[in-house]
């Protein structure tokens, strides 16, 4: 007999109609009489017809040969006792079918009483031992009294065996259920599972409700104020009640059962329903109610208690697992799938169907770090939330949307939808944050899926590569992934990796290039320039590695180190008698926007015992992107301390000239491209003159960069340029070489020969 049926057979006992007066139920014990003598059937039935054993009547089944007996037993699974005649077709026909009953039909609980009409004929001892024969009587012994005693013992034994078996299966089910519940996702699925389990126990249809009750506790005395039970799961005809409050249920009986069960914190079992109590943690108890049209047999209380305790423990685990699942896969800030969930969902989609008409896009909010730095993280969080909600709107609601990292969102959908103009049009309208409007510019990287659609992880990687490429072209740009883009970005990534390594292993150093007055040839300052020589002795140009360091943020620690090294060099220069040289240090916009930038500079001046007047910071026009107010404030603070400020590579950016007028800048450095154009017929040859004029009008110093020839120096002198820097005067050199070089200058350099 299959295990499940066996278990249900025990539970079947619940499917009885109400007990009749006197405690007799309509259920009966099946007794099979196997005998080829018709009289034996009638006599036995007559003798025991009105007998009641353990509250049940007897129901007789009849077989007149061993073949008939087996046929009948194949259909009837619940025969309690077989009164089996030994001698029928053959002398041992009865004995022969014992083996079949036990071994083939698997009826292990059925009690077998052998009967023989021939006194003195003893059945084989072997059969009795091997096949669990429960009694052996001669037919003459089977008078009513003896039969009654024999049957009562046999039926009791049968009943106990069945109960034991059911308990064992019940426990096995609980254990199996506990394991299953732990991996079930979500409390609702869990609660439905509990209803099914209880119904299984009681052998009834899985129709029921689970109600979770949250106790509100008074802070003052820790007493429970009230509880608000909510239906978390419901099956069958109760399904529509999910998420309703208990009191909303239009069935006084159910409300009463739940209320009593939760208040009294105990199981309630009545004839037609079962309400089980599960003590939960953190003030959340729950109760399950299952209904039965038929009266429930008195269920094994002990078993039910074990069940309830186990399930209550499981409920805690399920809640924990659900929470962990949520932490692991849902971005809690914007309530969208996170990177891992995005990867899983894409993988799942790729498995389900071909997606070669699909596109993945990675969207990045331009200058989001600035928003965070300047307007605060709360503001930044609200902006991200608003973007997330916008991305959920049509037509993107047909796509998978996720927050992949910080300010990067992922969109995966059909190519007709996931397109640059669709994304731009959705995200360009300003967002309302804190009552104000905030417009964002976005950059995006796209990957068109091919025949060989790869996994989610790789697609996101390629999309980030495309995004990086888009961003390297400026704000508000988009790019599609291609193999060449992939190669370029991978090279850049390798460069960054090597640069980090070089920095950590002290393979970077600083060189100093002199700055000379064009009026008298005196050395007025030096510019600190970073150098990277790889292990094989090759130099990597700062024009290659500085942008990479800027994009990755590494420039912040690199820049700090350059500043510290350069200021240490100032003390060495001062010690050598060059106490009027100003040290120019390049600062990138990424460093400039660090909230602690000013403090870092002050601390470094302090640590190196140098003066603010010894230092000039070179910024480029790119800092204009940080916003005029921010830049102006910081420059004024720097100036207030006495630090000089120069605008580097002047003329290459496109910042507003009106800004320049209002910013406290000391010096303009004309970009070398305009200096090289000076003595040629190239366009731009007049720019240097214009910048010099501009500087003079604004009251700023003007320095010419990249001066390589005497002609350039002379032209600049004639144009009224204040100072110059370039190979013509001196190449960037290590500190020791600089000290040596300075000692040979005799204070002035000829600049106009
Ligand atoms: P920059 O600040 O404009 O530095 C001047 C660049 O011009 C230096 O290039 C210098 O070696 C080069 N140079 C000077 N005179 C001549 C000349 O006569 N002819 C030619 N052909 N070149 C000349 P370098 O050292 O390769 O640096 C390139 C850029 O990298 C720098 O431009 C600067 O923007 C950046 N950089 C260098 N060091 C640092 C640093 O420590 N921090 C930051 N943020 N940027 C740095
Ligand atoms: Mg510079
Ligand atoms: Mg420059």
mmCIF file with all atom_site columns, C-alpha atoms in Angstrom, residues 218-316:
data_model
loop_
_atom_site.group_PDB
_atom_site.id
_atom_site.type_symbol
_atom_site.label_atom_id
_atom_site.label_alt_id
_atom_site.label_comp_id
_atom_site.label_asym_id
_atom_site.label_entity_id
_atom_site.label_seq_id
_atom_site.pdbx_PDB_ins_code
_atom_site.Cartn_x
_atom_site.Cartn_y
_atom_site.Cartn_z
_atom_site.occupancy
_atom_site.B_iso_or_equiv
_atom_site.pdbx_formal_charge
_atom_site.auth_seq_id
_atom_site.auth_comp_id
_atom_site.auth_asym_id
_atom_site.auth_atom_id
_atom_site.pdbx_PDB_model_num
ATOM 1  C CA . UNK A 1 218 ? 2.117   49.448 25.286 1.00 0.00 ? 218 UNK A CA 1
ATOM 2  C CA . UNK A 1 219 ? 5.488   51.088 25.713 1.00 0.00 ? 219 UNK A CA 1
ATOM 3  C CA . UNK A 1 220 ? 4.632   51.997 29.283 1.00 0.00 ? 220 UNK A CA 1
ATOM 4  C CA . UNK A 1 221 ? 3.970   48.633 30.856 1.00 0.00 ? 221 UNK A CA 1
ATOM 5  C CA . UNK A 1 222 ? 4.765   46.200 28.094 1.00 0.00 ? 222 UNK A CA 1
ATOM 6  C CA . UNK A 1 223 ? 1.200   44.922 28.065 1.00 0.00 ? 223 UNK A CA 1
ATOM 7  C CA . UNK A 1 224 ? -0.540  43.957 24.872 1.00 0.00 ? 224 UNK A CA 1
ATOM 8  C CA . UNK A 1 225 ? -2.856  46.764 23.837 1.00 0.00 ? 225 UNK A CA 1
ATOM 9  C CA . UNK A 1 226 ? -4.645  45.147 21.031 1.00 0.00 ? 226 UNK A CA 1
ATOM 10 C CA . UNK A 1 227 ? -4.092  42.926 18.113 1.00 0.00 ? 227 UNK A CA 1
ATOM 11 C CA . UNK A 1 228 ? -5.149  43.210 14.538 1.00 0.00 ? 228 UNK A CA 1
ATOM 12 C CA . UNK A 1 229 ? -5.388  39.861 12.881 1.00 0.00 ? 229 UNK A CA 1
ATOM 13 C CA . UNK A 1 230 ? -5.010  39.878 9.117  1.00 0.00 ? 230 UNK A CA 1
ATOM 14 C CA . UNK A 1 231 ? -5.738  36.965 6.828  1.00 0.00 ? 231 UNK A CA 1
ATOM 15 C CA . UNK A 1 232 ? -2.432  36.159 5.131  1.00 0.00 ? 232 UNK A CA 1
ATOM 16 C CA . UNK A 1 233 ? -3.415  33.022 3.311  1.00 0.00 ? 233 UNK A CA 1
ATOM 17 C CA . UNK A 1 234 ? -6.638  31.371 2.364  1.00 0.00 ? 234 UNK A CA 1
ATOM 18 C CA . UNK A 1 235 ? -7.417  28.409 0.194  1.00 0.00 ? 235 UNK A CA 1
ATOM 19 C CA . UNK A 1 236 ? -10.474 26.975 -1.505 1.00 0.00 ? 236 UNK A CA 1
ATOM 20 C CA . UNK A 1 237 ? -13.667 28.863 -0.913 1.00 0.00 ? 237 UNK A CA 1
ATOM 21 C CA . UNK A 1 238 ? -11.932 31.268 1.472  1.00 0.00 ? 238 UNK A CA 1
ATOM 22 C CA . UNK A 1 239 ? -9.434  32.500 -1.093 1.00 0.00 ? 239 UNK A CA 1
ATOM 23 C CA . UNK A 1 240 ? -11.114 35.890 -1.565 1.00 0.00 ? 240 UNK A CA 1
ATOM 24 C CA . UNK A 1 241 ? -10.465 36.757 2.081  1.00 0.00 ? 241 UNK A CA 1
ATOM 25 C CA . UNK A 1 242 ? -6.688  37.164 1.717  1.00 0.00 ? 242 UNK A CA 1
ATOM 26 C CA . UNK A 1 243 ? -5.429  40.452 3.128  1.00 0.00 ? 243 UNK A CA 1
ATOM 27 C CA . UNK A 1 244 ? -8.720  41.202 4.835  1.00 0.00 ? 244 UNK A CA 1
ATOM 28 C CA . UNK A 1 245 ? -8.919  41.988 8.474  1.00 0.00 ? 245 UNK A CA 1
ATOM 29 C CA . UNK A 1 246 ? -10.356 39.234 10.564 1.00 0.00 ? 246 UNK A CA 1
ATOM 30 C CA . UNK A 1 247 ? -13.321 41.314 11.677 1.00 0.00 ? 247 UNK A CA 1
ATOM 31 C CA . UNK A 1 248 ? -14.301 41.883 8.064  1.00 0.00 ? 248 UNK A CA 1
ATOM 32 C CA . UNK A 1 249 ? -15.084 38.195 7.635  1.00 0.00 ? 249 UNK A CA 1
ATOM 33 C CA . UNK A 1 250 ? -18.754 37.623 7.285  1.00 0.00 ? 250 UNK A CA 1
ATOM 34 C CA . UNK A 1 251 ? -18.780 34.418 9.320  1.00 0.00 ? 251 UNK A CA 1
ATOM 35 C CA . UNK A 1 252 ? -19.205 34.770 13.058 1.00 0.00 ? 252 UNK A CA 1
ATOM 36 C CA . UNK A 1 253 ? -18.040 31.225 13.662 1.00 0.00 ? 253 UNK A CA 1
ATOM 37 C CA . UNK A 1 254 ? -14.649 31.748 12.008 1.00 0.00 ? 254 UNK A CA 1
ATOM 38 C CA . UNK A 1 255 ? -14.127 35.120 13.703 1.00 0.00 ? 255 UNK A CA 1
ATOM 39 C CA . UNK A 1 256 ? -14.975 33.571 17.052 1.00 0.00 ? 256 UNK A CA 1
ATOM 40 C CA . UNK A 1 257 ? -12.645 30.618 16.564 1.00 0.00 ? 257 UNK A CA 1
ATOM 41 C CA . UNK A 1 258 ? -9.727  32.801 15.547 1.00 0.00 ? 258 UNK A CA 1
ATOM 42 C CA . UNK A 1 259 ? -10.313 35.291 18.322 1.00 0.00 ? 259 UNK A CA 1
ATOM 43 C CA . UNK A 1 260 ? -10.483 32.611 20.991 1.00 0.00 ? 260 UNK A CA 1
ATOM 44 C CA . UNK A 1 261 ? -7.525  30.708 19.617 1.00 0.00 ? 261 UNK A CA 1
ATOM 45 C CA . UNK A 1 262 ? -5.326  33.820 19.448 1.00 0.00 ? 262 UNK A CA 1
ATOM 46 C CA . UNK A 1 263 ? -6.521  35.175 22.798 1.00 0.00 ? 263 UNK A CA 1
ATOM 47 C CA . UNK A 1 264 ? -6.240  31.926 24.691 1.00 0.00 ? 264 UNK A CA 1
ATOM 48 C CA . UNK A 1 265 ? -3.129  30.932 22.750 1.00 0.00 ? 265 UNK A CA 1
ATOM 49 C CA . UNK A 1 266 ? -4.172  27.313 22.342 1.00 0.00 ? 266 UNK A CA 1
ATOM 50 C CA . UNK A 1 267 ? -5.554  24.873 19.807 1.00 0.00 ? 267 UNK A CA 1
ATOM 51 C CA . UNK A 1 268 ? -9.311  24.530 19.472 1.00 0.00 ? 268 UNK A CA 1
ATOM 52 C CA . UNK A 1 269 ? -10.630 21.315 18.093 1.00 0.00 ? 269 UNK A CA 1
ATOM 53 C CA . UNK A 1 270 ? -14.318 20.800 17.738 1.00 0.00 ? 270 UNK A CA 1
ATOM 54 C CA . UNK A 1 271 ? -16.364 18.419 15.724 1.00 0.00 ? 271 UNK A CA 1
ATOM 55 C CA . UNK A 1 272 ? -16.273 20.216 12.431 1.00 0.00 ? 272 UNK A CA 1
ATOM 56 C CA . UNK A 1 273 ? -13.277 22.494 12.575 1.00 0.00 ? 273 UNK A CA 1
ATOM 57 C CA . UNK A 1 274 ? -9.735  22.755 13.719 1.00 0.00 ? 274 UNK A CA 1
ATOM 58 C CA . UNK A 1 275 ? -8.124  26.011 14.831 1.00 0.00 ? 275 UNK A CA 1
ATOM 59 C CA . UNK A 1 276 ? -4.461  25.687 15.588 1.00 0.00 ? 276 UNK A CA 1
ATOM 60 C CA . UNK A 1 277 ? -2.341  28.203 17.427 1.00 0.00 ? 277 UNK A CA 1
ATOM 61 C CA . UNK A 1 278 ? 1.259   28.953 16.429 1.00 0.00 ? 278 UNK A CA 1
ATOM 62 C CA . UNK A 1 279 ? 3.301   31.075 18.811 1.00 0.00 ? 279 UNK A CA 1
ATOM 63 C CA . UNK A 1 280 ? 5.397   33.441 16.726 1.00 0.00 ? 280 UNK A CA 1
ATOM 64 C CA . UNK A 1 281 ? 8.281   35.691 17.539 1.00 0.00 ? 281 UNK A CA 1
ATOM 65 C CA . UNK A 1 282 ? 8.401   39.478 17.585 1.00 0.00 ? 282 UNK A CA 1
ATOM 66 C CA . UNK A 1 283 ? 4.789   39.794 18.695 1.00 0.00 ? 283 UNK A CA 1
ATOM 67 C CA . UNK A 1 284 ? 3.384   37.954 15.711 1.00 0.00 ? 284 UNK A CA 1
ATOM 68 C CA . UNK A 1 285 ? 1.335   34.879 16.498 1.00 0.00 ? 285 UNK A CA 1
ATOM 69 C CA . UNK A 1 286 ? -0.667  33.127 13.904 1.00 0.00 ? 286 UNK A CA 1
ATOM 70 C CA . UNK A 1 287 ? -3.547  30.754 13.790 1.00 0.00 ? 287 UNK A CA 1
ATOM 71 C CA . UNK A 1 288 ? -4.843  28.413 11.167 1.00 0.00 ? 288 UNK A CA 1
ATOM 72 C CA . UNK A 1 289 ? -8.437  27.452 10.744 1.00 0.00 ? 289 UNK A CA 1
ATOM 73 C CA . UNK A 1 290 ? -9.541  24.501 8.687  1.00 0.00 ? 290 UNK A CA 1
ATOM 74 C CA . UNK A 1 291 ? -13.083 23.577 8.137  1.00 0.00 ? 291 UNK A CA 1
ATOM 75 C CA . UNK A 1 292 ? -14.560 20.164 7.761  1.00 0.00 ? 292 UNK A CA 1
ATOM 76 C CA . UNK A 1 293 ? -18.049 19.268 6.685  1.00 0.00 ? 293 UNK A CA 1
ATOM 77 C CA . UNK A 1 294 ? -17.590 16.049 8.627  1.00 0.00 ? 294 UNK A CA 1
ATOM 78 C CA . UNK A 1 295 ? -16.814 15.733 12.317 1.00 0.00 ? 295 UNK A CA 1
ATOM 79 C CA . UNK A 1 296 ? -13.164 15.383 13.123 1.00 0.00 ? 296 UNK A CA 1
ATOM 80 C CA . UNK A 1 297 ? -12.004 12.371 14.989 1.00 0.00 ? 297 UNK A CA 1
ATOM 81 C CA . UNK A 1 298 ? -10.254 13.199 18.177 1.00 0.00 ? 298 UNK A CA 1
ATOM 82 C CA . UNK A 1 299 ? -6.894  13.927 16.631 1.00 0.00 ? 299 UNK A CA 1
ATOM 83 C CA . UNK A 1 300 ? -3.719  12.975 18.309 1.00 0.00 ? 300 UNK A CA 1
ATOM 84 C CA . UNK A 1 301 ? -3.180  16.075 20.446 1.00 0.00 ? 301 UNK A CA 1
ATOM 85 C CA . UNK A 1 302 ? 0.433   15.347 21.064 1.00 0.00 ? 302 UNK A CA 1
ATOM 86 C CA . UNK A 1 303 ? 1.134   15.090 17.383 1.00 0.00 ? 303 UNK A CA 1
ATOM 87 C CA . UNK A 1 304 ? -0.662  18.339 16.734 1.00 0.00 ? 304 UNK A CA 1
ATOM 88 C CA . UNK A 1 305 ? 1.408   20.111 19.354 1.00 0.00 ? 305 UNK A CA 1
ATOM 89 C CA . UNK A 1 306 ? 4.616   18.872 17.790 1.00 0.00 ? 306 UNK A CA 1
ATOM 90 C CA . UNK A 1 307 ? 3.281   20.067 14.470 1.00 0.00 ? 307 UNK A CA 1
ATOM 91 C CA . UNK A 1 308 ? 2.390   23.529 15.764 1.00 0.00 ? 308 UNK A CA 1
ATOM 92 C CA . UNK A 1 309 ? 5.754   24.092 17.440 1.00 0.00 ? 309 UNK A CA 1
ATOM 93 C CA . UNK A 1 310 ? 7.613   22.960 14.357 1.00 0.00 ? 310 UNK A CA 1
ATOM 94 C CA . UNK A 1 311 ? 5.596   25.074 12.017 1.00 0.00 ? 311 UNK A CA 1
ATOM 95 C CA . UNK A 1 312 ? 5.923   28.138 14.250 1.00 0.00 ? 312 UNK A CA 1
ATOM 96 C CA . UNK A 1 313 ? 9.695   27.731 14.087 1.00 0.00 ? 313 UNK A CA 1
ATOM 97 C CA . UNK A 1 314 ? 9.488   27.371 10.334 1.00 0.00 ? 314 UNK A CA 1
ATOM 98 C CA . UNK A 1 315 ? 7.430   30.540 10.103 1.00 0.00 ? 315 UNK A CA 1
ATOM 99 C CA . UNK A 1 316 ? 10.243  32.439 11.762 1.00 0.00 ? 316 UNK A CA 1
#
